CSV table of C-alpha atoms in Angstrom, one decimal:
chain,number,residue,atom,x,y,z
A,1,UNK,CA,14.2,-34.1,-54.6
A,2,UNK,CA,16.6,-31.6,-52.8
A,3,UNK,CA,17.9,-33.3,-49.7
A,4,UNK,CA,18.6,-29.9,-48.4
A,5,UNK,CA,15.6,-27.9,-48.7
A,6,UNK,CA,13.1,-27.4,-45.9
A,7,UNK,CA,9.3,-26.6,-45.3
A,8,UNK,CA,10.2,-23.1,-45.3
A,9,UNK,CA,11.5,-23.4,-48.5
A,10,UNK,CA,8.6,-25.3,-50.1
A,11,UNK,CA,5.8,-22.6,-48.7
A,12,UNK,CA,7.9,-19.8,-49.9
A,13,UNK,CA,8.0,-22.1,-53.6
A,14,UNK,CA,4.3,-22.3,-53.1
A,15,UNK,CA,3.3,-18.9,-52.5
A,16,UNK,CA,5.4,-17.6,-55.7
A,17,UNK,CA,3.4,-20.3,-57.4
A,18,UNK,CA,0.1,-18.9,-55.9
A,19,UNK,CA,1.6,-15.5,-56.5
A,20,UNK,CA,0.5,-15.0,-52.9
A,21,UNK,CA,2.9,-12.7,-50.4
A,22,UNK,CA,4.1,-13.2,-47.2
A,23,UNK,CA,1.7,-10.8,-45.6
A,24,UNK,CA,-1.2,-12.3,-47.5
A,25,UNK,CA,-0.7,-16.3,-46.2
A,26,UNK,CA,0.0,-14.5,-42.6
A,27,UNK,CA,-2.8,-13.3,-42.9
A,28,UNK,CA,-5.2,-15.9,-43.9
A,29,UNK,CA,-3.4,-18.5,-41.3
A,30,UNK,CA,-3.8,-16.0,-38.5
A,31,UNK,CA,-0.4,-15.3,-38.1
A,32,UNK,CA,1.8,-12.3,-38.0
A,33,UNK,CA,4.7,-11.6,-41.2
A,34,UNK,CA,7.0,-12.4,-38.3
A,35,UNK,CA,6.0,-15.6,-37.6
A,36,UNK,CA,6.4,-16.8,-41.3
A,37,UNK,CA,9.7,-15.0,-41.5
A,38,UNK,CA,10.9,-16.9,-38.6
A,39,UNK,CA,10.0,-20.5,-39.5
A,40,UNK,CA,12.6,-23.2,-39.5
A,41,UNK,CA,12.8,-26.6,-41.0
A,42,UNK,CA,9.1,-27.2,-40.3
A,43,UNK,CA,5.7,-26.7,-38.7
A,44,UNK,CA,3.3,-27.4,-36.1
A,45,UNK,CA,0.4,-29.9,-36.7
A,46,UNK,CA,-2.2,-27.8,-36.3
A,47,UNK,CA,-0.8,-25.1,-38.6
A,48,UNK,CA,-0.2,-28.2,-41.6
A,49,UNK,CA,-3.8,-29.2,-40.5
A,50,UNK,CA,-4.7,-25.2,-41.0
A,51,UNK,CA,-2.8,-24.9,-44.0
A,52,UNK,CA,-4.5,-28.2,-45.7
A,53,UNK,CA,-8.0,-26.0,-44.9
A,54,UNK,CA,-7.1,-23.0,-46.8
A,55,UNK,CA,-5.2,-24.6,-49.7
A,56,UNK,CA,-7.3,-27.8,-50.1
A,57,UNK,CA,-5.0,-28.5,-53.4
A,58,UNK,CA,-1.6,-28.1,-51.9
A,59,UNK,CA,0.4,-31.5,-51.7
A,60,UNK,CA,0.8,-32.1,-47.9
A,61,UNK,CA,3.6,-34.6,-48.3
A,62,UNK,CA,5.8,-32.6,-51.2
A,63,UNK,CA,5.3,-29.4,-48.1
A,64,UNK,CA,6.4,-31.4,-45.5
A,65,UNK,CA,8.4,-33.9,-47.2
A,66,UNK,CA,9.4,-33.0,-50.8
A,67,UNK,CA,7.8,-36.3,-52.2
A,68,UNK,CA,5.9,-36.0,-55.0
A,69,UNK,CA,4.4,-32.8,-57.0
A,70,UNK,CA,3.5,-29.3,-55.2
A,71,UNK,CA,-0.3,-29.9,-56.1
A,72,UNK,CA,-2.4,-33.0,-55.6
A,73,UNK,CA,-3.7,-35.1,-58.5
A,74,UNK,CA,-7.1,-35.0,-59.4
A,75,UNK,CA,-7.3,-38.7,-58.7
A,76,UNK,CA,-6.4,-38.6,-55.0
A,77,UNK,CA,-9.3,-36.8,-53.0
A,78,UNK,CA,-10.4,-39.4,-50.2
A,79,UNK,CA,-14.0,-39.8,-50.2
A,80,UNK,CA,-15.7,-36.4,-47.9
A,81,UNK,CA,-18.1,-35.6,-45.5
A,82,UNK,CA,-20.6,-33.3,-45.7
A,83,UNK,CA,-18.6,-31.1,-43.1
A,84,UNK,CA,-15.8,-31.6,-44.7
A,85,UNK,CA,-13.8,-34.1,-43.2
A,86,UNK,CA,-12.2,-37.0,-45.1
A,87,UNK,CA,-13.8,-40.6,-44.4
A,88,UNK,CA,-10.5,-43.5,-44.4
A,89,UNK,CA,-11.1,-47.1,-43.1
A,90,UNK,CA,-10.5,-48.0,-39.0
A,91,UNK,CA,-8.6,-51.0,-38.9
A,92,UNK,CA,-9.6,-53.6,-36.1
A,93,UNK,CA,-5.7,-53.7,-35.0
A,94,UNK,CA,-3.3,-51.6,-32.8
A,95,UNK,CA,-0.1,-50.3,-33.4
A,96,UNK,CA,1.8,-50.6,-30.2
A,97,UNK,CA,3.5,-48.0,-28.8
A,98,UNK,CA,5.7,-50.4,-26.8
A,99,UNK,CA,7.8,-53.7,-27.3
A,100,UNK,CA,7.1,-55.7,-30.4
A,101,UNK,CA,4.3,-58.0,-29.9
A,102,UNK,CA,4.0,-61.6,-31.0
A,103,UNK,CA,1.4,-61.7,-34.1
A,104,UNK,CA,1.1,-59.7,-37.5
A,105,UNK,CA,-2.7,-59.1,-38.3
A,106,UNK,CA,-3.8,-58.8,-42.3
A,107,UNK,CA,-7.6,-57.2,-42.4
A,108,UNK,CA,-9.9,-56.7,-45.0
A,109,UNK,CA,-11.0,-53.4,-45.5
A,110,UNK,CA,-14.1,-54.2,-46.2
A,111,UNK,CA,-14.6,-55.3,-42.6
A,112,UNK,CA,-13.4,-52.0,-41.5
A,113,UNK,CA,-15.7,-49.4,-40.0
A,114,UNK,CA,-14.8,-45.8,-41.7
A,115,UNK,CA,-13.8,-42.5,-39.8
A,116,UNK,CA,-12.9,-39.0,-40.4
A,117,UNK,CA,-9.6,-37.9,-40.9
A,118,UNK,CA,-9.2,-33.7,-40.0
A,119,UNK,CA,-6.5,-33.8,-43.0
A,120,UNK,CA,-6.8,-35.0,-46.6
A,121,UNK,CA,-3.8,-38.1,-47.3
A,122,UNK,CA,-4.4,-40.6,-45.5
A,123,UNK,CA,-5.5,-43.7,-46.6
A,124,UNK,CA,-5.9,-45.9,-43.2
A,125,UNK,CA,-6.6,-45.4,-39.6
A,126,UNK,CA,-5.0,-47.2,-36.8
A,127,UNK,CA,-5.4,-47.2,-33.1
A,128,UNK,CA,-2.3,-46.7,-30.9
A,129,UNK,CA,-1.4,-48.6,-28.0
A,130,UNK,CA,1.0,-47.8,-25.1
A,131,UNK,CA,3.2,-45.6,-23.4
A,132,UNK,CA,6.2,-45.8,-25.1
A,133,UNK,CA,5.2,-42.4,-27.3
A,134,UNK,CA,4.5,-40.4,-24.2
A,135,UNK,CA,4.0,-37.3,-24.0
A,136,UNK,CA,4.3,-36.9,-27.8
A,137,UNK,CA,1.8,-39.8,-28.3
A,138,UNK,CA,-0.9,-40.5,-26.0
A,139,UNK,CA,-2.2,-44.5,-25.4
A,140,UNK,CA,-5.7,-44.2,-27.3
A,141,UNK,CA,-4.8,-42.0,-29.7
A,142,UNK,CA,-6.4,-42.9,-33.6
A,143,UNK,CA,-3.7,-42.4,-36.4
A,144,UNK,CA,-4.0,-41.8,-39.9
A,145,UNK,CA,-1.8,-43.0,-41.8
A,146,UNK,CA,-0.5,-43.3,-45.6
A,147,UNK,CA,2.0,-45.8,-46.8
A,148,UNK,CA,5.3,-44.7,-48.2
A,149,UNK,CA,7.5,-46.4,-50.6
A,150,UNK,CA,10.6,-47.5,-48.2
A,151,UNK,CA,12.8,-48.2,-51.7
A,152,UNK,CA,12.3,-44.7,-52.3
A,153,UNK,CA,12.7,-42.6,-49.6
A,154,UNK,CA,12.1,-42.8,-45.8
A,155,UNK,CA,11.6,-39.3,-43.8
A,156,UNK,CA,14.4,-40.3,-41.3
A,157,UNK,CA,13.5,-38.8,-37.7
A,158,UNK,CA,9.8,-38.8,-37.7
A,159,UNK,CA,7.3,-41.4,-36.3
A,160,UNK,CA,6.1,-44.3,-38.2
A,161,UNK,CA,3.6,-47.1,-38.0
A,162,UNK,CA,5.7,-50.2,-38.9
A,163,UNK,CA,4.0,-53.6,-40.1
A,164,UNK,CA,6.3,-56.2,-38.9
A,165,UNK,CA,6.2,-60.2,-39.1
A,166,UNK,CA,6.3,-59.5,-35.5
A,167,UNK,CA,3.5,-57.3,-34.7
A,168,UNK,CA,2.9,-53.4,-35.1
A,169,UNK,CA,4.7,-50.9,-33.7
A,170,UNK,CA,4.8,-47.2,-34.1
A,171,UNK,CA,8.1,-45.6,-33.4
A,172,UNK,CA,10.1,-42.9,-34.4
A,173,UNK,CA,12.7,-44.1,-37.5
A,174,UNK,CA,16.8,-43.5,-38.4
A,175,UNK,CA,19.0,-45.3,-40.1
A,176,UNK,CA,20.5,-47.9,-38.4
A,177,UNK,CA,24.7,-48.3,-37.7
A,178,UNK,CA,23.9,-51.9,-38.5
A,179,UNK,CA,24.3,-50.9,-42.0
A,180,UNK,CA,21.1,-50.6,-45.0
A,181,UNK,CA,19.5,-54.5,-43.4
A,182,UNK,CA,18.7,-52.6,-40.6
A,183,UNK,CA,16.3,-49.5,-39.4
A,184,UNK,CA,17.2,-48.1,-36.1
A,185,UNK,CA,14.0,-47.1,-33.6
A,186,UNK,CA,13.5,-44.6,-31.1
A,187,UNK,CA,10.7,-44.0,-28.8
A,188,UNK,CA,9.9,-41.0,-27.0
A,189,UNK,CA,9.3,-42.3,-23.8
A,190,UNK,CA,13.0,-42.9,-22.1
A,191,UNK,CA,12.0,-46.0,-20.1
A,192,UNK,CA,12.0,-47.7,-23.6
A,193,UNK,CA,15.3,-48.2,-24.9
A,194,UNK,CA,16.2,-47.7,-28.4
A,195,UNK,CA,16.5,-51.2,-31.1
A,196,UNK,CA,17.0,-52.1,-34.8
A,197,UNK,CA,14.4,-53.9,-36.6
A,198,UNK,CA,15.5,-56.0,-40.0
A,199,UNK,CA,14.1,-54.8,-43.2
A,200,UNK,CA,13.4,-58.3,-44.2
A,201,UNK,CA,11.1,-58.6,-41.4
A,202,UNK,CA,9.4,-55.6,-42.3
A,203,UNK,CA,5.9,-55.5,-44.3
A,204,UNK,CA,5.4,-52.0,-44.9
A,205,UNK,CA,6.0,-48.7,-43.6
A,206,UNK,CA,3.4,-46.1,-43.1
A,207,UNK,CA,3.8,-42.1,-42.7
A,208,UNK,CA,1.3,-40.2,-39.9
A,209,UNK,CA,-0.5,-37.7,-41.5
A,210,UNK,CA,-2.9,-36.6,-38.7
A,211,UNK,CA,-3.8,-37.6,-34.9
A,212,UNK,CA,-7.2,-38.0,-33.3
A,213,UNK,CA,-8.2,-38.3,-29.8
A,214,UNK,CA,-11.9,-39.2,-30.3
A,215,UNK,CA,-13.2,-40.4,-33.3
A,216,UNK,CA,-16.8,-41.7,-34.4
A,217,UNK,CA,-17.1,-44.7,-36.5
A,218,UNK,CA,-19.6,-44.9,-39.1
């Protein structure tokens, strides 16, 4: 993976792939020539959410994170809706959007009740707890979410939900200047102030891939 290339750069690598121009995507996404010219590093949710819709077999993390391969596998549609929407399993714990709390919670999935994700990729749901997120993320919001492999590569600056032995937090993530033990935390709220977590206490990492505000259980 090229450390230095940037959403921009992958859409552009797409649409050559798709043989589709710059006028053509601004057109389909509802967006003028300009706006595609003038993109940065990366993109709003609800354009990546947009995007997912029109190109159903583009690889949402390689776009936005340069992990894996431009396309999805066969292999890795999530079960669908008839409308659409991608059914991923609720799990009956919160990540909390504030100090680490004092339990870690393993859960079957089969005791899960399923929802629908807007986006395909995610693999579970989780409830988010708090006020340490504000404004970015709202107490109440339902997170989907797709583990990562932390050995790997970690999408520095971006919010995670992290499975601690101490609880589960969601946060945003840098590297630590405790050296490679550590991960340094962030939250958006300013009241909360920033700490380091140890990766030995950590059990997993997991990448947000969509937010919900109301969701349906079935």
């Amino acid at each position: 993976m090229n450390q230095n290339e940037t959403v921009k750069d992958r859409l552009l690598q797409f649409l050559k792939a798709e043989k589709i121009s710059k006028a053509e995507f601004a057109r389909r996404m509802g967006v003028s020539v300009a706006y595609v010219s003038a993109m940065r590093k990366s993109l709003p949710e609800e354009k990546v959410i947009h995007m997912s819709e029109i190109f159903p077999t583009l690889n949402r993390d390689w776009l936005l994170y340069g992990e894996g391969e431009m396309y999805l596998a066969d292999d890795s549609e999530p079960q669908c809706k008839e409308n659409g929407e991608y059914l991923i399993p609720l799990l009956p714990v919160k990540a909390y959007a504030g100090n680490l709390q004092e339990y870690s919670t393993g859960v079957m999935l089969s005791d899960c009740d399923m929802v629908a994700s807007p986006v395909k990729g995610g693999e579970l749901a989780i409830p988010i707890s708090g006020d340490s997120m504000e404004p970015e993320i709202h107490n109440g919001t339902i997170a989907a979410i797709r583990r990562i492999n932390e050995r790997a590569f970690i999408p520095w600056g971006n919010p995670m939900v992290i499975d601690t032995e101490n609880g589960v937090l969601v946060k945003v993530v840098y590297p630590s200047d405790k050296g490679d033990d550590y991960i340094a935390v962030h939250s958006y709220n300013p009241r909360y102030p920033d700490f380091h977590i140890p990766v030995s206490s950590i059990y997993g990492l997991y990448r947000i891939v969509a937010y919900m505000l109301n969701v349906s259980t079935m």
